[in-house]
Amino acid sequence: MMMHRLCRLTLRANGFRNNNAAALSRQQARAYLGGAGDMISRRDSANKDEVAKREQELWDRAQPRYEEIMERHLRLPTAEKVASDSTGMSEEERNLAVRKKRLVYRSKQRGWLEVDLLLGTWAAENVSNLSVAELDEFEKFVNLETIDIYNVLTLRTDVPEDMRTAGGDGLVERIAQWAKESPLGKADQEKYVEVKTKNNLI
């Protein structure tokens, strides 16, 4: 009698473990997507349905505008472009204008939204009025790693020692002060769109 009861308990325990193992295996099978293959757009599928056709129509309509925006987004200012946009400028003045435009471009295209907004907006508003010495200082700041620029603009770190002045009014110090007082970065979607549009950041 005792032996029979032990056998039944053993069988139940084994059955419980087997059921749990099966359930775990099913969960793992659902979670594992390694064999799903590469994702394919409905537009590239051999059997196109109405949704795929509509998607293709929208893409065909949007593609020229997309390519135009990307080309303009990636294009750097050149002396030839500046020359075509201005008359009566000497070669030195044109080269200076190109340098300023490139610095504005580099300030806007850092790859971090906060830095693009803060540094890009400041550059769009102020770079055109900088002296050559100030341009040198600004370019030195722009040449820093984006994370370092971000930390200075958000006051997480002090302005680098070699960019500070005794009176605290050096160019980078003025930028940090401007960023501190700027309304940018606050949760205001309309202000975000306004600033990005005004300063040609989109």
PDB file of C-alpha atoms in Angstrom:
ATOM      1  CA  MET A   1       0.000   0.000   0.000  1.00  0.00           C
ATOM      2  CA  MET A   2       2.753   2.414   0.979  1.00  0.00           C
ATOM      3  CA  MET A   3       4.759   1.448  -2.112  1.00  0.00           C
ATOM      4  CA  HIS A   4       1.747   2.037  -4.359  1.00  0.00           C
ATOM      5  CA  ARG A   5       1.220   5.536  -2.882  1.00  0.00           C
ATOM      6  CA  LEU A   6       4.888   6.404  -3.404  1.00  0.00           C
ATOM      7  CA  CYS A   7       4.674   5.323  -7.027  1.00  0.00           C
ATOM      8  CA  ARG A   8       1.630   7.556  -7.600  1.00  0.00           C
ATOM      9  CA  LEU A   9       3.378  10.566  -5.994  1.00  0.00           C
ATOM     10  CA  THR A  10       6.464   9.992  -8.154  1.00  0.00           C
ATOM     11  CA  LEU A  11       4.377   9.810 -11.327  1.00  0.00           C
ATOM     12  CA  ARG A  12       2.538  13.008 -10.401  1.00  0.00           C
ATOM     13  CA  ALA A  13       5.805  14.836  -9.716  1.00  0.00           C
ATOM     14  CA  ASN A  14       7.248  13.706 -13.038  1.00  0.00           C
ATOM     15  CA  GLY A  15       4.086  14.745 -14.828  1.00  0.00           C
ATOM     16  CA  PHE A  16       4.216  18.175 -13.161  1.00  0.00           C
ATOM     17  CA  ARG A  17       7.832  18.679 -14.225  1.00  0.00           C
ATOM     18  CA  ASN A  18       7.070  17.538 -17.763  1.00  0.00           C
ATOM     19  CA  ASN A  19       4.096  19.892 -18.041  1.00  0.00           C
ATOM     20  CA  ASN A  20       6.200  22.808 -16.787  1.00  0.00           C
ATOM     21  CA  ALA A  21       8.977  21.953 -19.214  1.00  0.00           C
ATOM     22  CA  ALA A  22       6.507  21.839 -22.092  1.00  0.00           C
ATOM     23  CA  ALA A  23       5.007  25.183 -21.085  1.00  0.00           C
ATOM     24  CA  LEU A  24       8.452  26.751 -20.812  1.00  0.00           C
ATOM     25  CA  SER A  25       9.384  25.347 -24.202  1.00  0.00           C
ATOM     26  CA  ARG A  26       6.243  26.904 -25.726  1.00  0.00           C
ATOM     27  CA  GLN A  27       7.084  30.282 -24.155  1.00  0.00           C
ATOM     28  CA  GLN A  28      10.631  30.120 -25.461  1.00  0.00           C
ATOM     29  CA  ALA A  29       9.391  29.203 -28.904  1.00  0.00           C
ATOM     30  CA  ARG A  30       7.093  32.248 -28.900  1.00  0.00           C
ATOM     31  CA  ALA A  31       9.868  34.555 -27.720  1.00  0.00           C
ATOM     32  CA  TYR A  32      12.554  33.347 -30.131  1.00  0.00           C
ATOM     33  CA  LEU A  33      12.385  35.194 -33.443  1.00  0.00           C
ATOM     34  CA  GLY A  34      15.777  34.269 -34.819  1.00  0.00           C
ATOM     35  CA  GLY A  35      14.277  32.210 -37.602  1.00  0.00           C
ATOM     36  CA  ALA A  36      11.794  34.869 -38.698  1.00  0.00           C
ATOM     37  CA  GLY A  37      14.070  36.112 -41.469  1.00  0.00           C
ATOM     38  CA  ASP A  38      14.605  39.647 -42.699  1.00  0.00           C
ATOM     39  CA  MET A  39      11.733  42.119 -42.679  1.00  0.00           C
ATOM     40  CA  ILE A  40      10.365  42.868 -46.136  1.00  0.00           C
ATOM     41  CA  SER A  41       8.277  45.892 -47.008  1.00  0.00           C
ATOM     42  CA  ARG A  42       4.855  45.183 -48.416  1.00  0.00           C
ATOM     43  CA  ARG A  43       5.958  47.232 -51.426  1.00  0.00           C
ATOM     44  CA  ASP A  44       8.674  44.645 -52.134  1.00  0.00           C
ATOM     45  CA  SER A  45       6.434  41.650 -51.699  1.00  0.00           C
ATOM     46  CA  ALA A  46       5.637  39.504 -54.736  1.00  0.00           C
ATOM     47  CA  ASN A  47       1.930  39.582 -53.945  1.00  0.00           C
ATOM     48  CA  LYS A  48       1.028  43.251 -53.573  1.00  0.00           C
ATOM     49  CA  ASP A  49      -2.315  43.994 -51.975  1.00  0.00           C
ATOM     50  CA  GLU A  50      -4.178  47.327 -51.956  1.00  0.00           C
ATOM     51  CA  VAL A  51      -2.280  48.565 -48.926  1.00  0.00           C
ATOM     52  CA  ALA A  52       1.049  47.839 -50.618  1.00  0.00           C
ATOM     53  CA  LYS A  53      -0.063  49.623 -53.789  1.00  0.00           C
ATOM     54  CA  ARG A  54      -1.169  52.660 -51.803  1.00  0.00           C
ATOM     55  CA  GLU A  55       2.113  52.616 -49.900  1.00  0.00           C
ATOM     56  CA  GLN A  56       4.026  52.568 -53.188  1.00  0.00           C
ATOM     57  CA  GLU A  57       2.011  55.519 -54.537  1.00  0.00           C
ATOM     58  CA  LEU A  58       2.782  57.562 -51.419  1.00  0.00           C
ATOM     59  CA  TRP A  59       6.471  56.703 -51.615  1.00  0.00           C
ATOM     60  CA  ASP A  60       6.678  57.629 -55.300  1.00  0.00           C
ATOM     61  CA  ARG A  61       5.068  60.972 -54.498  1.00  0.00           C
ATOM     62  CA  ALA A  62       7.306  61.676 -51.484  1.00  0.00           C
ATOM     63  CA  GLN A  63      10.634  60.430 -52.842  1.00  0.00           C
ATOM     64  CA  PRO A  64      11.634  63.513 -54.915  1.00  0.00           C
ATOM     65  CA  ARG A  65      10.966  65.830 -51.963  1.00  0.00           C
ATOM     66  CA  TYR A  66      12.804  63.450 -49.637  1.00  0.00           C
ATOM     67  CA  GLU A  67      15.874  63.393 -51.890  1.00  0.00           C
ATOM     68  CA  GLU A  68      15.806  67.195 -52.226  1.00  0.00           C
ATOM     69  CA  ILE A  69      15.689  67.668 -48.443  1.00  0.00           C
ATOM     70  CA  MET A  70      18.466  65.142 -47.855  1.00  0.00           C
ATOM     71  CA  GLU A  71      20.702  66.764 -50.478  1.00  0.00           C
ATOM     72  CA  ARG A  72      20.220  70.200 -48.925  1.00  0.00           C
ATOM     73  CA  HIS A  73      20.664  68.768 -45.435  1.00  0.00           C
ATOM     74  CA  LEU A  74      24.034  67.202 -46.290  1.00  0.00           C
ATOM     75  CA  ARG A  75      25.377  69.959 -48.517  1.00  0.00           C
ATOM     76  CA  LEU A  76      28.131  72.126 -47.044  1.00  0.00           C
ATOM     77  CA  PRO A  77      28.521  75.774 -48.079  1.00  0.00           C
ATOM     78  CA  THR A  78      31.185  76.424 -50.719  1.00  0.00           C
ATOM     79  CA  ALA A  79      33.025  79.527 -51.895  1.00  0.00           C
ATOM     80  CA  GLU A  80      31.326  79.164 -55.292  1.00  0.00           C
ATOM     81  CA  LYS A  81      27.892  79.149 -53.692  1.00  0.00           C
ATOM     82  CA  VAL A  82      28.721  82.192 -51.562  1.00  0.00           C
ATOM     83  CA  ALA A  83      30.139  83.970 -54.617  1.00  0.00           C
ATOM     84  CA  SER A  84      26.936  83.369 -56.531  1.00  0.00           C
ATOM     85  CA  ASP A  85      24.893  84.756 -53.640  1.00  0.00           C
ATOM     86  CA  SER A  86      26.971  87.904 -53.159  1.00  0.00           C
ATOM     87  CA  THR A  87      28.505  90.625 -55.266  1.00  0.00           C
ATOM     88  CA  GLY A  88      31.378  92.985 -54.606  1.00  0.00           C
ATOM     89  CA  MET A  89      33.062  90.678 -52.060  1.00  0.00           C
ATOM     90  CA  SER A  90      36.782  90.063 -52.096  1.00  0.00           C
ATOM     91  CA  GLU A  91      38.131  86.521 -52.057  1.00  0.00           C
ATOM     92  CA  GLU A  92      39.090  86.931 -48.395  1.00  0.00           C
ATOM     93  CA  GLU A  93      35.571  88.076 -47.522  1.00  0.00           C
ATOM     94  CA  ARG A  94      34.056  85.145 -49.407  1.00  0.00           C
ATOM     95  CA  ASN A  95      36.315  82.672 -47.612  1.00  0.00           C
ATOM     96  CA  LEU A  96      35.337  84.219 -44.299  1.00  0.00           C
ATOM     97  CA  ALA A  97      31.655  83.964 -45.219  1.00  0.00           C
ATOM     98  CA  VAL A  98      32.137  80.288 -46.124  1.00  0.00           C
ATOM     99  CA  ARG A  99      33.854  79.641 -42.811  1.00  0.00           C
ATOM    100  CA  LYS A 100      30.989  81.210 -40.900  1.00  0.00           C
ATOM    101  CA  LYS A 101      28.380  79.231 -42.820  1.00  0.00           C
ATOM    102  CA  ARG A 102      30.264  75.999 -42.224  1.00  0.00           C
ATOM    103  CA  LEU A 103      30.463  76.697 -38.500  1.00  0.00           C
ATOM    104  CA  VAL A 104      26.717  77.366 -38.385  1.00  0.00           C
ATOM    105  CA  TYR A 105      26.122  74.132 -40.305  1.00  0.00           C
ATOM    106  CA  ARG A 106      28.348  72.124 -37.967  1.00  0.00           C
ATOM    107  CA  SER A 107      26.586  73.650 -34.955  1.00  0.00           C
ATOM    108  CA  LYS A 108      23.170  72.579 -36.251  1.00  0.00           C
ATOM    109  CA  GLN A 109      24.151  69.035 -37.240  1.00  0.00           C
ATOM    110  CA  ARG A 110      25.688  67.522 -34.110  1.00  0.00           C
ATOM    111  CA  GLY A 111      23.319  64.568 -33.962  1.00  0.00           C
ATOM    112  CA  TRP A 112      21.988  65.384 -30.479  1.00  0.00           C
ATOM    113  CA  LEU A 113      18.683  67.229 -30.399  1.00  0.00           C
ATOM    114  CA  GLU A 114      19.587  69.362 -27.373  1.00  0.00           C
ATOM    115  CA  VAL A 115      22.936  70.408 -28.845  1.00  0.00           C
ATOM    116  CA  ASP A 116      21.427  71.003 -32.294  1.00  0.00           C
ATOM    117  CA  LEU A 117      18.843  73.309 -30.748  1.00  0.00           C
ATOM    118  CA  LEU A 118      21.057  75.191 -28.328  1.00  0.00           C
ATOM    119  CA  LEU A 119      24.342  75.460 -30.211  1.00  0.00           C
ATOM    120  CA  GLY A 120      22.649  75.644 -33.623  1.00  0.00           C
ATOM    121  CA  THR A 121      20.315  78.432 -32.551  1.00  0.00           C
ATOM    122  CA  TRP A 122      23.101  80.432 -30.929  1.00  0.00           C
ATOM    123  CA  ALA A 123      25.283  80.030 -34.015  1.00  0.00           C
ATOM    124  CA  ALA A 124      22.490  81.039 -36.406  1.00  0.00           C
ATOM    125  CA  GLU A 125      21.906  84.211 -34.390  1.00  0.00           C
ATOM    126  CA  ASN A 126      25.501  85.204 -33.598  1.00  0.00           C
ATOM    127  CA  VAL A 127      28.186  83.678 -35.819  1.00  0.00           C
ATOM    128  CA  SER A 128      27.719  86.222 -38.601  1.00  0.00           C
ATOM    129  CA  ASN A 129      28.799  88.996 -36.182  1.00  0.00           C
ATOM    130  CA  LEU A 130      31.886  87.289 -34.730  1.00  0.00           C
ATOM    131  CA  SER A 131      35.375  88.630 -35.257  1.00  0.00           C
ATOM    132  CA  VAL A 132      38.102  86.377 -36.655  1.00  0.00           C
ATOM    133  CA  ALA A 133      39.529  85.855 -33.150  1.00  0.00           C
ATOM    134  CA  GLU A 134      36.071  84.921 -31.854  1.00  0.00           C
ATOM    135  CA  LEU A 135      35.587  82.557 -34.791  1.00  0.00           C
ATOM    136  CA  ASP A 136      38.814  80.821 -33.811  1.00  0.00           C
ATOM    137  CA  GLU A 137      37.518  80.412 -30.257  1.00  0.00           C
ATOM    138  CA  PHE A 138      34.108  79.221 -31.429  1.00  0.00           C
ATOM    139  CA  GLU A 139      35.634  76.723 -33.859  1.00  0.00           C
ATOM    140  CA  LYS A 140      37.762  75.343 -31.036  1.00  0.00           C
ATOM    141  CA  PHE A 141      34.576  74.806 -29.026  1.00  0.00           C
ATOM    142  CA  VAL A 142      32.752  73.222 -31.985  1.00  0.00           C
ATOM    143  CA  ASN A 143      35.684  70.826 -32.440  1.00  0.00           C
ATOM    144  CA  LEU A 144      35.030  69.293 -29.010  1.00  0.00           C
ATOM    145  CA  GLU A 145      33.187  65.995 -28.734  1.00  0.00           C
ATOM    146  CA  THR A 146      29.422  66.489 -28.805  1.00  0.00           C
ATOM    147  CA  ILE A 147      29.046  65.019 -25.310  1.00  0.00           C
ATOM    148  CA  ASP A 148      31.494  67.626 -23.978  1.00  0.00           C
ATOM    149  CA  ILE A 149      29.606  70.451 -25.708  1.00  0.00           C
ATOM    150  CA  TYR A 150      26.352  69.089 -24.297  1.00  0.00           C
ATOM    151  CA  ASN A 151      27.771  69.020 -20.763  1.00  0.00           C
ATOM    152  CA  VAL A 152      28.926  72.642 -21.030  1.00  0.00           C
ATOM    153  CA  LEU A 153      25.645  73.877 -22.510  1.00  0.00           C
ATOM    154  CA  THR A 154      23.580  72.089 -19.870  1.00  0.00           C
ATOM    155  CA  LEU A 155      25.895  73.254 -17.048  1.00  0.00           C
ATOM    156  CA  ARG A 156      26.848  69.698 -16.114  1.00  0.00           C
ATOM    157  CA  THR A 157      30.494  70.715 -16.367  1.00  0.00           C
ATOM    158  CA  ASP A 158      32.338  74.021 -16.320  1.00  0.00           C
ATOM    159  CA  VAL A 159      33.651  75.695 -19.435  1.00  0.00           C
ATOM    160  CA  PRO A 160      37.039  74.101 -20.287  1.00  0.00           C
ATOM    161  CA  GLU A 161      39.858  75.890 -18.514  1.00  0.00           C
ATOM    162  CA  ASP A 162      41.605  76.919 -21.730  1.00  0.00           C
ATOM    163  CA  MET A 163      38.386  78.617 -22.904  1.00  0.00           C
ATOM    164  CA  ARG A 164      37.798  80.663 -19.745  1.00  0.00           C
ATOM    165  CA  THR A 165      38.779  84.273 -19.211  1.00  0.00           C
ATOM    166  CA  ALA A 166      39.641  86.179 -16.048  1.00  0.00           C
ATOM    167  CA  GLY A 167      36.507  88.287 -16.348  1.00  0.00           C
ATOM    168  CA  GLY A 168      34.244  85.354 -17.171  1.00  0.00           C
ATOM    169  CA  ASP A 169      33.136  86.969 -20.431  1.00  0.00           C
ATOM    170  CA  GLY A 170      34.897  84.743 -22.966  1.00  0.00           C
ATOM    171  CA  LEU A 171      32.963  83.557 -25.988  1.00  0.00           C
ATOM    172  CA  VAL A 172      32.257  80.052 -24.688  1.00  0.00           C
ATOM    173  CA  GLU A 173      31.334  81.465 -21.297  1.00  0.00           C
ATOM    174  CA  ARG A 174      28.841  83.780 -22.998  1.00  0.00           C
ATOM    175  CA  ILE A 175      27.387  80.826 -24.905  1.00  0.00           C
ATOM    176  CA  ALA A 176      27.000  78.854 -21.660  1.00  0.00           C
ATOM    177  CA  GLN A 177      25.271  81.832 -20.029  1.00  0.00           C
ATOM    178  CA  TRP A 178      22.970  82.224 -23.021  1.00  0.00           C
ATOM    179  CA  ALA A 179      22.080  78.519 -22.872  1.00  0.00           C
ATOM    180  CA  LYS A 180      21.337  78.839 -19.156  1.00  0.00           C
ATOM    181  CA  GLU A 181      18.826  81.618 -19.802  1.00  0.00           C
ATOM    182  CA  SER A 182      17.391  80.188 -23.029  1.00  0.00           C
ATOM    183  CA  PRO A 183      13.820  78.850 -23.011  1.00  0.00           C
ATOM    184  CA  LEU A 184      14.902  76.082 -25.403  1.00  0.00           C
ATOM    185  CA  GLY A 185      14.641  72.543 -24.132  1.00  0.00           C
ATOM    186  CA  LYS A 186      11.472  73.133 -22.159  1.00  0.00           C
ATOM    187  CA  ALA A 187       8.451  70.995 -22.869  1.00  0.00           C
ATOM    188  CA  ASP A 188       6.742  73.324 -25.324  1.00  0.00           C
ATOM    189  CA  GLN A 189       6.112  71.681 -28.685  1.00  0.00           C
ATOM    190  CA  GLU A 190       4.975  74.883 -30.415  1.00  0.00           C
ATOM    191  CA  LYS A 191       8.105  76.727 -29.279  1.00  0.00           C
ATOM    192  CA  TYR A 192      10.204  73.793 -30.466  1.00  0.00           C
ATOM    193  CA  VAL A 193       8.698  73.920 -33.973  1.00  0.00           C
ATOM    194  CA  GLU A 194       8.952  77.728 -34.050  1.00  0.00           C
ATOM    195  CA  VAL A 195      12.652  77.748 -33.138  1.00  0.00           C
ATOM    196  CA  LYS A 196      13.568  74.899 -35.495  1.00  0.00           C
ATOM    197  CA  THR A 197      11.754  76.598 -38.394  1.00  0.00           C
ATOM    198  CA  LYS A 198      13.047  80.097 -37.662  1.00  0.00           C
ATOM    199  CA  ASN A 199      16.665  78.981 -37.558  1.00  0.00           C
ATOM    200  CA  ASN A 200      16.382  76.565 -40.498  1.00  0.00           C
ATOM    201  CA  LEU A 201      17.137  73.569 -38.284  1.00  0.00           C
ATOM    202  CA  ILE A 202      14.651  71.353 -40.126  1.00  0.00           C
TER     203      ILE A 202
END
